[in-house]
Amino acid sequence: MEERHSYSCPCWHLHGYWRRDSYPGYISFISRWWHQGVVVLVAVVILVGFFSLQHYGTDRVSWLFAPIVLLWFLLIGGIGIFNIWKHGSRVLKAFSPVYIYHYFKRGGKKGWTSLGGIMLSITGTEALFADLAHFPVSAVQLAFTLVVFPCLLLAYSGQAAYLMNNMTHSQDSFYRSIPESIYWPVFVVATAAAIVASQATITATFSIVKQALAHGCFPRVKVVYTSKKFAGQIYIPDINWILMILCIAVTAGFENQNQIGNAYGTAVVIVMLVTTFLMILIMILVWRCHWILVLAFTCLSLIVEFSYFFSVIFKVDQGGWVPLVIAGAFLVIMYVWHYGTLKRYEFEMHSKVSMAWILGLGPSLGLVRVPGIGLVYTELASGVPPIFSHFITNLPAIHSVVVFVCVKYLPVYTVPEEERFLVKRIGPKNYHIFRCVARYGYKDLHKKDDEFEKKLFDNLSTFVKLESMMEGCSDSDEYSLYGQETELLPRAGLLNNNGSTFSSNVEFTINSIDSIVQVRSPPPHVSNNTVRSSGQVSSQTEIDEVEFLNNCRDAGVVHILGNTVVIARRDSNFFKKLAVDYIYAFLRKICRENSVIFNVPHESLLNVGQIFSV
């Protein structure tokens, strides 16, 4: 009697033949062990090669593998039509809901738990919708409606028709139902399609991690953008290799494919439930749908999904625990990182230095102003960061020119050079304190060379010149380059409510610069002589300040980065200390530092540490 062993997973489908009565038991065991080892080895090699291709980007990988997947669906759809024609079309009666009732009534608990296996017939299709960030919505809708869904229905209906006449072939009905003439071509395409099927899950993982990064819920990792048209087509090296290691561990660690199927089914059911609950919130809060429509969607969706959910609960101890453990680990990492990041940001927001405190220090800021330019990096786009007060409180000197630099990444491909830097002055002119917001698109590089410093200094000089021009302008219209709002406070001659004048030593400041806007012209009674004299003074002031900036730049530029360390209070409980002092500290240590993200040259880097207790 000949026993045939096969693996139902396409990429592992290797056949082995032996006679049970021809070999001793231990030789049969060794044969099976060797057979499974070869399969695992081949699967591991395929996984390593597949993950190594991800750095080319979703677009290129899809162009490489899309024809294989299309051919695979057309083949299984055609095989399904062939089996329905050959073995009888009465199997199409299964589409009647009446048979669902009879199936559960006859099967009882076994019929209910079998839903976990039936669930595997649709897993993978939901991953298509994870590609919405990588491909247009219409492409995903057309692919699912015209290709994936009808081909799957035809394939499973054909297998059911084949099984009605061949009940003993239930273990490997798909491959047995393939016509002999195309068996090996289908086998090759199935193996290739099984490799490609993981692509949607990989790209979806990249998208989720990127969105978590944007919300501060995941440690900082390197994100590589691989497309000019779609911002969602990305590659994250760290996540890619972690996924590869996890896939190899699952492939080599599980004893059979049933455990992998149970793990996969458990993960998919939970994903479907979470998606449904989020969809309900969107329908209520965003789309503001009628409550009857929301109730209908909720009932229909949850009845189906909870049925599958309660069926896979019985498979948790048979491999279903794996996705739960992995999800739990990532949940802890994301929660701890978000908690620590949020506390750091709240500390910086609540500890911002007031302008009154800066003005109270005087032009020298209460310290020795040494030649040079200090670039203080901060995440705050407004206000003076607390790291600055910490710096000048503990050190006896500060640079002659201080620029608070805030780097922001926008959801656009690139930011034009003329719109990249937004500059404004903080405090009076003789303080020489500025703020600069540097804006980058997802394909722009913050280069590690003098280019960033040069462009920032050029914009700083341009700002000073424009500021001086506006101060001494004539009765023509005044303009601010890249400015949202310009507030002019003349040095003298301000009018109060009753028309009399009063003197003022307050110099004008420009609140922000973001676009070209028109500013109110001066009163028409201002004489030309006064304007000409004012223009000459402002021109001399401009020359002096630009020369001062040049001298400071020649003296050297120092990049000052803040390093706020978050620790748990002494009276905190054990879990909080574990989360903050160990897990969050470890994640901060292994993730990308600000100096790497901003490409700050180490020879001119100054880290300022600060401890904050939560």
Coordinates of C-alpha atoms in Angstrom, one line a residue:
M1 CA 0.0 0.0 0.0
E2 CA 1.4 3.3 -1.0
E3 CA 1.0 6.4 1.3
R4 CA 1.3 9.8 -0.2
H5 CA 2.5 12.8 1.9
S6 CA 2.1 16.4 0.8
Y7 CA 2.1 19.8 2.2
S8 CA -0.9 22.0 1.5
C9 CA 1.0 25.3 1.4
P10 CA 1.9 25.9 -2.2
C11 CA 5.5 26.9 -1.6
W12 CA 6.1 23.9 0.5
H13 CA 4.3 21.4 -1.7
L14 CA 7.0 18.7 -2.2
H15 CA 6.0 15.1 -2.6
G16 CA 7.6 12.1 -0.9
Y17 CA 6.8 8.4 -1.6
W18 CA 7.6 5.4 0.5
R19 CA 6.1 2.0 1.3
R20 CA 5.1 1.6 5.0
D21 CA 5.8 -2.1 4.9
S22 CA 9.1 -1.8 3.1
Y23 CA 11.1 0.2 5.7
P24 CA 11.7 -0.1 9.4
G25 CA 10.0 2.4 11.6
Y26 CA 13.1 4.4 12.3
I27 CA 14.0 4.7 8.6
S28 CA 10.5 5.9 7.9
F29 CA 10.9 8.5 10.7
I30 CA 14.3 9.6 9.4
S31 CA 12.9 9.9 5.9
R32 CA 10.0 12.1 7.1
W33 CA 12.4 14.2 9.2
W34 CA 14.8 14.7 6.3
H35 CA 11.9 15.5 4.0
Q36 CA 10.6 18.2 6.4
G37 CA 14.1 19.6 7.0
V38 CA 14.6 20.1 3.3
V39 CA 11.3 21.9 3.0
V40 CA 12.1 24.2 5.9
L41 CA 15.5 24.9 4.4
V42 CA 14.1 25.8 1.0
A43 CA 11.4 28.0 2.7
V44 CA 14.1 29.9 4.7
V45 CA 16.2 30.5 1.6
I46 CA 13.1 31.8 -0.2
L47 CA 12.2 34.1 2.7
V48 CA 15.7 35.6 2.9
G49 CA 15.8 36.3 -0.8
F50 CA 12.3 37.8 -0.8
F51 CA 13.0 40.2 2.1
S52 CA 16.3 41.1 0.5
L53 CA 14.3 42.5 -2.5
Q54 CA 12.2 44.9 -0.4
H55 CA 14.7 47.8 -0.6
Y56 CA 13.8 48.2 -4.3
G57 CA 10.4 49.5 -3.3
T58 CA 6.8 48.4 -3.5
D59 CA 6.5 49.7 -7.1
R60 CA 9.4 47.8 -8.5
V61 CA 8.6 44.6 -6.6
S62 CA 5.0 44.7 -7.7
W63 CA 5.9 45.1 -11.3
L64 CA 8.2 42.1 -10.9
F65 CA 5.6 39.9 -9.2
A66 CA 2.2 41.2 -10.3
P67 CA 2.1 39.1 -13.5
I68 CA 2.7 36.0 -11.4
V69 CA -0.2 36.8 -9.1
L70 CA -2.5 37.6 -12.0
L71 CA -1.6 34.3 -13.7
W72 CA -2.2 32.4 -10.5
F73 CA -5.8 33.8 -10.1
L74 CA -6.6 33.1 -13.7
L75 CA -5.3 29.6 -13.3
I76 CA -7.3 28.7 -10.2
G77 CA -10.4 30.4 -11.7
G78 CA -10.0 28.3 -14.9
I79 CA -9.4 25.1 -12.9
G80 CA -12.6 25.8 -10.9
I81 CA -14.6 26.2 -14.1
F82 CA -13.2 23.0 -15.4
N83 CA -14.1 21.0 -12.2
I84 CA -17.6 22.5 -12.1
W85 CA -18.1 21.4 -15.8
K86 CA -16.6 18.0 -15.2
H87 CA -18.0 17.0 -11.8
G88 CA -21.4 18.7 -11.9
S89 CA -22.8 22.2 -11.3
R90 CA -25.0 21.1 -8.5
V91 CA -22.4 22.3 -6.1
L92 CA -23.5 25.9 -6.8
K93 CA -26.5 25.2 -4.6
A94 CA -24.1 25.8 -1.7
F95 CA -24.6 29.5 -2.2
S96 CA -28.0 29.1 -0.6
P97 CA -28.0 30.3 3.1
V98 CA -30.2 27.3 3.9
Y99 CA -27.3 25.0 3.7
I100 CA -25.4 27.0 6.4
Y101 CA -28.2 26.3 8.8
H102 CA -28.2 22.6 8.0
Y103 CA -24.4 22.4 8.3
F104 CA -24.3 23.8 11.8
K105 CA -27.3 21.8 12.9
R106 CA -25.8 18.6 11.7
G107 CA -22.2 19.3 12.8
G108 CA -22.8 20.8 16.2
K109 CA -19.6 21.9 18.0
K110 CA -17.3 20.4 15.3
G111 CA -19.1 22.4 12.7
W112 CA -18.7 25.5 14.7
T113 CA -15.0 25.0 15.3
S114 CA -14.5 24.2 11.6
L115 CA -15.1 27.9 10.9
G116 CA -11.5 28.4 11.9
G117 CA -10.4 26.3 9.0
I118 CA -12.9 27.8 6.6
M119 CA -11.6 31.2 7.6
L120 CA -8.3 30.3 5.9
S121 CA -10.0 30.3 2.6
I122 CA -10.4 34.1 2.7
T123 CA -7.3 35.1 4.5
G124 CA -4.9 37.0 2.3
T125 CA -7.7 38.8 0.4
E126 CA -8.0 41.4 3.2
A127 CA -4.4 42.3 2.8
L128 CA -5.3 43.9 -0.5
F129 CA -6.9 46.8 1.3
A130 CA -3.7 47.4 3.3
D131 CA -2.2 48.5 0.0
L132 CA -4.4 51.6 -0.3
A133 CA -1.5 53.8 0.8
H134 CA 0.7 52.3 -2.0
F135 CA -1.7 52.1 -4.9
P136 CA -4.8 54.1 -6.0
V137 CA -8.2 53.1 -4.5
S138 CA -9.6 52.3 -7.9
A139 CA -6.8 49.8 -8.6
V140 CA -7.5 47.9 -5.4
Q141 CA -11.3 47.9 -6.0
L142 CA -11.0 46.7 -9.6
A143 CA -8.5 44.0 -8.7
F144 CA -10.7 42.6 -5.9
T145 CA -14.0 42.9 -7.7
L146 CA -13.0 41.7 -11.2
V147 CA -10.2 39.3 -10.4
V148 CA -9.7 38.1 -6.8
F149 CA -13.2 37.6 -5.6
P150 CA -14.7 35.8 -8.7
C151 CA -11.6 33.6 -9.1
L152 CA -11.7 32.5 -5.5
L153 CA -15.4 31.6 -5.7
L154 CA -14.8 29.6 -8.9
A155 CA -11.7 27.9 -7.3
Y156 CA -13.5 26.7 -4.1
S157 CA -16.7 25.8 -5.9
G158 CA -14.6 23.6 -8.3
Q159 CA -12.8 21.9 -5.4
A160 CA -16.2 21.2 -3.7
A161 CA -17.5 19.7 -7.0
Y162 CA -14.4 17.5 -7.2
L163 CA -14.7 16.4 -3.5
M164 CA -18.3 15.4 -4.1
N165 CA -17.1 12.6 -6.3
N166 CA -13.7 12.0 -4.5
M167 CA -14.4 12.2 -0.8
T168 CA -11.1 10.4 0.1
H169 CA -9.0 13.2 -1.4
S170 CA -9.9 15.8 1.1
Q171 CA -6.3 16.3 2.4
D172 CA -5.0 17.6 -0.9
S173 CA -8.0 18.3 -3.0
F174 CA -6.6 21.3 -4.8
Y175 CA -3.6 19.6 -6.4
R176 CA -5.6 16.4 -7.1
S177 CA -8.2 18.4 -8.9
I178 CA -5.7 19.9 -11.3
P179 CA -5.7 18.3 -14.8
E180 CA -2.6 16.1 -15.3
S181 CA -1.5 18.1 -18.4
I182 CA -1.0 21.3 -16.4
Y183 CA -0.1 20.0 -13.0
W184 CA 3.6 21.0 -12.9
P185 CA 3.1 24.5 -14.5
V186 CA 0.4 25.1 -11.9
F187 CA 2.8 23.9 -9.2
V188 CA 5.5 26.3 -10.2
V189 CA 3.1 29.2 -10.4
A190 CA 1.6 28.3 -7.0
T191 CA 5.1 28.3 -5.5
A192 CA 5.9 31.7 -6.9
A193 CA 2.5 33.1 -5.9
A194 CA 2.9 31.9 -2.4
I195 CA 6.1 33.8 -2.2
V196 CA 4.5 37.0 -3.5
A197 CA 1.5 36.7 -1.2
S198 CA 3.5 38.1 1.7
Q199 CA 4.2 41.3 -0.1
A200 CA 0.9 43.0 0.9
T201 CA 1.5 42.2 4.5
I202 CA 5.0 43.5 4.4
T203 CA 4.0 46.8 2.8
A204 CA 1.1 47.1 5.2
T205 CA 3.5 46.7 8.1
F206 CA 5.7 49.5 6.7
S207 CA 2.6 51.8 6.4
I208 CA 1.5 51.1 10.0
V209 CA 4.9 51.7 11.4
K210 CA 5.2 55.0 9.5
Q211 CA 1.8 56.2 10.8
A212 CA 2.8 55.2 14.3
L213 CA 6.0 57.2 13.9
A214 CA 4.0 60.2 12.9
H215 CA 1.9 60.0 16.1
G216 CA 5.0 59.4 18.3
C217 CA 3.9 55.8 19.1
F218 CA 6.9 54.0 17.8
P219 CA 10.7 54.3 18.3
R220 CA 12.4 56.4 15.6
V221 CA 13.6 54.2 12.7
K222 CA 14.9 55.0 9.3
V223 CA 12.2 55.4 6.6
V224 CA 13.3 55.3 2.9
Y225 CA 10.8 56.7 0.4
T226 CA 11.0 54.7 -2.9
S227 CA 8.4 56.5 -5.1
K228 CA 7.9 60.1 -6.4
K229 CA 4.2 59.6 -6.9
F230 CA 3.0 57.9 -3.7
A231 CA 4.2 58.9 -0.3
G232 CA 3.1 55.5 1.1
Q233 CA 5.6 53.5 -0.9
I234 CA 8.3 53.2 1.7
Y235 CA 11.0 50.8 2.9
I236 CA 12.0 50.5 6.6
P237 CA 15.2 48.4 6.9
D238 CA 14.9 47.7 10.6
I239 CA 11.3 46.5 10.4
N240 CA 12.1 44.5 7.2
W241 CA 14.8 42.4 8.9
I242 CA 12.7 42.0 12.1
L243 CA 9.9 40.6 10.0
M244 CA 12.3 38.3 8.2
I245 CA 13.6 36.9 11.5
L246 CA 10.0 36.4 12.8
C247 CA 8.9 34.6 9.7
I248 CA 12.0 32.3 9.7
A249 CA 11.3 31.6 13.4
V250 CA 7.7 30.7 12.7
T251 CA 8.6 28.6 9.7
A252 CA 11.3 26.6 11.5
G253 CA 9.6 26.5 14.9
F254 CA 6.2 25.1 14.1
E255 CA 5.8 21.4 13.6
N256 CA 3.2 21.5 10.9
Q257 CA 1.2 23.7 8.7
N258 CA -1.9 23.5 10.8
Q259 CA -0.3 25.5 13.5
I260 CA 0.7 28.2 11.1
G261 CA -2.8 28.2 9.7
N262 CA -4.2 28.6 13.2
A263 CA -1.8 31.5 14.0
Y264 CA -2.7 33.2 10.7
G265 CA -6.4 32.7 11.2
T266 CA -6.3 34.2 14.7
A267 CA -4.4 37.2 13.6
V268 CA -6.8 37.9 10.6
V269 CA -10.0 37.5 12.7
I270 CA -8.7 40.0 15.3
V271 CA -7.6 42.4 12.5
M272 CA -11.1 42.2 10.9
L273 CA -12.8 42.9 14.3
V274 CA -10.6 45.9 15.0
T275 CA -11.2 47.2 11.5
T276 CA -14.9 46.9 11.9
F277 CA -14.9 48.8 15.2
L278 CA -12.8 51.6 13.7
M279 CA -15.1 51.7 10.7
I280 CA -18.1 52.2 13.0
L281 CA -16.4 55.2 14.6
I282 CA -15.6 56.7 11.2
M283 CA -19.2 56.3 10.1
I284 CA -20.5 58.0 13.3
L285 CA -17.9 60.7 13.8
V286 CA -16.5 61.5 10.3
W287 CA -19.2 60.5 7.8
R288 CA -22.1 61.2 10.1
C289 CA -24.1 58.4 8.6
H290 CA -27.7 57.7 9.7
W291 CA -28.0 55.5 12.8
I292 CA -30.0 52.9 10.9
L293 CA -27.2 52.5 8.3
V294 CA -24.6 52.3 11.2
L295 CA -26.7 49.7 13.0
A296 CA -27.2 47.6 9.9
F297 CA -23.4 47.6 9.1
T298 CA -22.6 46.8 12.8
C299 CA -25.0 43.9 13.0
L300 CA -24.1 42.3 9.7
S301 CA -20.4 42.6 10.2
L302 CA -20.1 41.6 13.8
I303 CA -22.4 38.5 13.4
V304 CA -20.0 37.1 10.8
E305 CA -16.8 38.2 12.4
F306 CA -17.7 37.1 16.0
S307 CA -18.7 33.7 14.6
Y308 CA -15.2 33.3 13.2
F309 CA -13.7 34.8 16.3
F310 CA -15.3 32.4 18.8
S311 CA -14.4 29.5 16.5
V312 CA -10.6 30.3 16.5
I313 CA -10.6 30.7 20.3
F314 CA -10.4 26.9 20.4
K315 CA -7.2 27.0 18.3
V316 CA -5.3 29.4 20.5
D317 CA -3.3 26.6 22.2
Q318 CA -2.6 25.0 18.7
G319 CA -0.5 27.9 17.3
G320 CA -3.0 30.8 17.7
W321 CA -1.0 32.1 20.7
V322 CA 1.9 33.3 18.4
P323 CA 0.2 36.4 17.0
L324 CA -1.2 37.3 20.4
V325 CA 2.3 37.2 22.0
I326 CA 3.9 39.2 19.1
A327 CA 1.0 41.8 19.3
G328 CA 1.4 42.0 23.0
A329 CA 5.1 42.7 22.7
F330 CA 4.6 45.5 20.2
L331 CA 1.7 46.9 22.2
V332 CA 4.0 47.3 25.2
I333 CA 6.8 48.9 23.1
M334 CA 4.4 51.3 21.4
Y335 CA 2.6 52.3 24.7
V336 CA 5.8 52.8 26.6
W337 CA 7.4 54.9 23.8
H338 CA 4.3 57.0 23.4
Y339 CA 4.1 57.6 27.2
G340 CA 7.7 58.6 27.4
T341 CA 7.6 60.8 24.3
L342 CA 4.4 62.5 25.4
K343 CA 5.8 63.3 28.9
R344 CA 9.0 64.7 27.3
Y345 CA 6.9 67.0 25.0
E346 CA 4.7 68.1 27.8
F347 CA 7.7 69.0 29.8
E348 CA 9.2 71.1 27.0
M349 CA 5.8 72.8 26.4
H350 CA 5.2 73.7 30.0
S351 CA 8.8 74.7 30.6
K352 CA 9.1 77.1 27.7
V353 CA 11.0 80.3 28.6
S354 CA 9.0 83.5 28.5
M355 CA 10.1 86.4 26.4
A356 CA 10.0 88.6 29.6
W357 CA 12.7 86.4 31.1
I358 CA 14.9 86.7 28.0
L359 CA 14.4 90.5 28.0
G360 CA 15.2 90.7 31.7
L361 CA 18.7 89.2 31.0
G362 CA 19.7 92.1 28.8
P363 CA 21.5 92.0 25.4
S364 CA 24.3 89.9 26.9
L365 CA 21.8 87.4 28.3
G366 CA 23.6 87.8 31.6
L367 CA 26.6 85.9 30.2
V368 CA 29.7 86.5 28.1
R369 CA 28.7 86.5 24.4
V370 CA 31.6 84.7 22.6
P371 CA 32.1 85.0 18.8
G372 CA 30.3 82.4 16.7
I373 CA 26.8 81.2 15.9
G374 CA 25.0 78.7 18.1
L375 CA 22.3 76.6 16.4
V376 CA 19.9 75.3 19.1
Y377 CA 17.8 72.5 17.7
T378 CA 14.3 72.1 19.2
E379 CA 11.0 70.5 18.3
L380 CA 9.0 73.6 19.3
A381 CA 8.0 75.8 16.5
S382 CA 7.2 78.7 18.9
G383 CA 8.6 79.9 22.2
V384 CA 12.1 79.5 23.7
P385 CA 12.9 75.8 24.6
P386 CA 13.7 75.0 28.2
I387 CA 17.0 73.5 27.1
F388 CA 18.2 77.0 26.3
S389 CA 17.6 78.3 29.8
H390 CA 19.2 75.2 31.2
F391 CA 22.2 75.8 29.0
I392 CA 22.8 79.5 29.9
T393 CA 22.0 78.8 33.6
N394 CA 24.8 76.3 33.9
L395 CA 27.4 77.6 31.4
P396 CA 29.1 81.0 31.7
A397 CA 29.0 81.9 28.0
I398 CA 26.8 81.8 24.9
H399 CA 27.4 82.6 21.3
S400 CA 27.0 86.1 19.8
V401 CA 24.3 84.9 17.5
V402 CA 21.7 82.3 18.6
V403 CA 19.4 80.6 16.1
F404 CA 16.6 78.2 17.3
V405 CA 16.3 75.6 14.5
C406 CA 13.1 73.6 14.2
V407 CA 13.2 70.9 11.5
K408 CA 9.8 69.8 10.2
Y409 CA 9.1 67.1 7.6
L410 CA 6.0 67.8 5.4
P411 CA 3.9 65.2 3.6
V412 CA 5.0 66.4 0.2
Y413 CA 7.7 65.0 -2.2
T414 CA 10.0 68.0 -1.9
V415 CA 10.0 71.6 -0.6
P416 CA 11.4 74.2 -3.1
E417 CA 14.6 75.7 -1.9
E418 CA 13.1 79.2 -1.9
E419 CA 10.4 78.0 0.5
R420 CA 12.5 75.8 2.8
F421 CA 13.6 78.2 5.5
L422 CA 11.3 80.4 7.5
V423 CA 13.1 83.0 9.6
K424 CA 12.0 85.5 12.3
R425 CA 13.7 87.5 15.0
I426 CA 13.2 86.9 18.7
G427 CA 13.6 90.0 20.9
P428 CA 15.4 93.3 20.0
K429 CA 18.0 93.5 17.4
N430 CA 21.0 93.9 19.7
Y431 CA 20.1 90.5 21.2
H432 CA 20.9 88.7 17.9
I433 CA 18.4 85.8 18.5
F434 CA 16.5 84.3 15.6
R435 CA 14.2 81.4 14.9
C436 CA 14.5 79.3 11.8
V437 CA 12.0 76.6 10.7
A438 CA 13.6 74.3 8.1
R439 CA 10.9 72.4 6.1
Y440 CA 11.7 69.2 4.2
G441 CA 9.7 66.9 2.0
Y442 CA 9.9 63.1 2.3
K443 CA 12.5 62.9 -0.4
D444 CA 14.6 65.9 0.7
L445 CA 17.9 65.1 2.5
H446 CA 19.2 67.0 5.4
K447 CA 22.8 66.7 4.3
K448 CA 25.8 66.5 6.5
D449 CA 28.0 69.3 5.1
D450 CA 28.2 73.0 4.9
E451 CA 25.3 73.3 2.6
F452 CA 22.7 73.4 5.4
E453 CA 24.7 76.1 7.3
K454 CA 25.3 78.1 4.1
K455 CA 21.6 78.1 3.1
L456 CA 20.5 79.0 6.6
F457 CA 23.0 81.8 6.8
D458 CA 22.0 83.1 3.4
N459 CA 18.3 83.2 4.5
L460 CA 19.3 84.9 7.7
S461 CA 21.1 87.6 5.8
T462 CA 18.2 88.0 3.4
F463 CA 15.9 88.4 6.3
V464 CA 18.0 91.1 7.9
K465 CA 18.2 93.0 4.6
L466 CA 14.4 92.8 4.0
E467 CA 13.8 93.8 7.6
S468 CA 15.9 96.9 7.2
M469 CA 14.2 97.8 3.9
M470 CA 10.8 97.6 5.5
E471 CA 11.9 99.7 8.4
G472 CA 13.0 102.6 6.1
C473 CA 10.5 102.2 3.3
S474 CA 8.9 105.1 1.5
D475 CA 5.2 105.9 1.0
S476 CA 5.0 103.0 -1.4
D477 CA 3.6 99.7 -0.3
E478 CA 5.7 97.6 2.0
Y479 CA 6.2 93.9 1.5
S480 CA 7.6 91.1 3.6
L481 CA 9.3 88.2 1.8
Y482 CA 7.8 84.9 2.9
G483 CA 5.9 86.5 5.8
Q484 CA 2.4 85.7 7.1
E485 CA 2.1 88.7 9.3
T486 CA 4.3 91.8 9.8
E487 CA 4.0 94.0 12.8
L488 CA 5.8 97.3 12.7
L489 CA 6.6 99.1 16.0
P490 CA 8.4 102.4 15.0
R491 CA 11.2 103.6 17.2
A492 CA 9.5 107.0 17.8
G493 CA 6.5 109.1 16.9
L494 CA 3.8 106.5 17.9
L495 CA 0.4 108.1 18.2
N496 CA -1.8 107.5 21.2
N497 CA -5.6 107.7 21.2
N498 CA -5.8 111.5 21.6
G499 CA -3.5 112.3 18.7
S500 CA -0.4 113.3 20.7
T501 CA 2.9 111.6 20.3
F502 CA 5.1 109.8 22.8
S503 CA 8.6 108.5 22.4
S504 CA 9.4 104.8 22.4
N505 CA 12.7 102.9 22.3
V506 CA 11.1 99.6 21.3
E507 CA 12.5 98.3 18.0
F508 CA 10.1 96.6 15.5
T509 CA 10.1 92.9 15.2
I510 CA 8.8 90.6 12.5
N511 CA 6.5 88.0 14.0
S512 CA 6.7 85.4 11.3
I513 CA 7.8 84.9 7.7
D514 CA 5.9 82.4 5.6
S515 CA 4.5 84.0 2.5
I516 CA 4.5 87.4 0.7
V517 CA 1.8 89.7 2.1
Q518 CA 1.0 93.3 1.7
V519 CA 1.5 95.6 4.7
R520 CA -0.2 98.8 5.4
S521 CA 1.6 101.9 4.0
P522 CA 2.8 104.6 6.3
P523 CA 0.7 107.8 6.7
P524 CA 0.7 110.1 3.6
H525 CA 1.8 113.1 5.7
V526 CA 5.3 111.5 6.3
S527 CA 7.8 113.7 4.5
N528 CA 10.2 112.5 1.9
N529 CA 13.1 113.9 3.8
T530 CA 12.2 111.9 6.8
V531 CA 11.9 108.8 4.7
R532 CA 15.2 109.4 3.0
S533 CA 16.9 109.9 6.3
S534 CA 15.3 106.9 7.8
G535 CA 16.4 104.8 4.8
Q536 CA 20.0 105.9 5.2
V537 CA 20.0 104.9 8.8
S538 CA 18.4 101.6 8.2
S539 CA 20.8 100.9 5.3
Q540 CA 23.7 101.5 7.6
T541 CA 22.1 99.3 10.3
E542 CA 21.7 96.6 7.7
I543 CA 25.3 96.7 6.7
D544 CA 26.5 96.6 10.3
E545 CA 24.4 93.6 11.2
V546 CA 25.2 91.6 8.0
E547 CA 28.9 92.3 8.7
F548 CA 28.4 91.2 12.3
L549 CA 26.7 88.0 11.1
N550 CA 29.6 87.3 8.7
N551 CA 32.2 87.8 11.4
C552 CA 30.2 85.4 13.7
R553 CA 30.0 82.8 11.0
D554 CA 33.7 83.0 10.3
A555 CA 34.3 82.4 14.1
G556 CA 32.5 79.1 13.9
V557 CA 29.1 77.4 14.0
V558 CA 28.1 75.0 16.9
H559 CA 25.1 72.7 16.8
I560 CA 23.5 72.4 20.2
L561 CA 21.1 69.4 20.7
G562 CA 19.0 68.8 23.8
N563 CA 18.9 65.4 25.4
T564 CA 16.1 65.3 27.9
V565 CA 16.3 62.1 30.0
V566 CA 13.0 60.8 31.4
I567 CA 13.2 58.8 34.7
A568 CA 10.5 57.6 37.0
R569 CA 10.1 59.2 40.4
R570 CA 11.4 57.4 43.4
D571 CA 7.9 56.8 44.8
S572 CA 6.7 55.2 41.5
N573 CA 5.4 51.7 41.5
F574 CA 7.4 48.7 40.1
F575 CA 5.7 48.7 36.7
K576 CA 6.2 52.4 36.0
K577 CA 9.9 52.1 37.0
L578 CA 10.2 49.1 34.7
A579 CA 8.5 50.9 31.8
V580 CA 10.3 54.2 32.1
D581 CA 13.7 53.4 33.6
Y582 CA 14.4 50.2 31.6
I583 CA 12.1 49.7 28.6
Y584 CA 11.9 53.4 27.5
A585 CA 15.5 54.0 28.3
F586 CA 16.5 50.9 26.2
L587 CA 14.4 52.0 23.3
R588 CA 15.9 55.6 23.4
K589 CA 19.3 54.0 23.4
I590 CA 18.8 51.8 20.3
C591 CA 16.7 54.2 18.2
R592 CA 18.1 56.9 15.9
E593 CA 19.5 59.9 17.7
N594 CA 18.7 63.5 16.7
S595 CA 22.2 64.0 15.6
V596 CA 21.7 61.2 13.0
I597 CA 18.3 62.4 11.9
F598 CA 19.6 66.0 11.4
N599 CA 22.9 64.8 10.0
V600 CA 24.8 67.1 12.5
P601 CA 28.6 66.9 12.1
H602 CA 30.1 65.4 15.2
E603 CA 33.0 67.8 15.2
S604 CA 30.7 70.7 15.9
L605 CA 28.1 69.0 18.0
L606 CA 27.3 69.9 21.6
N607 CA 24.8 67.8 23.6
V608 CA 23.0 69.4 26.5
G609 CA 21.5 66.9 29.0
Q610 CA 18.5 67.5 31.2
I611 CA 16.8 65.0 33.6
F612 CA 13.0 65.1 34.0
S613 CA 11.1 62.9 36.5
V614 CA 7.6 61.6 35.8

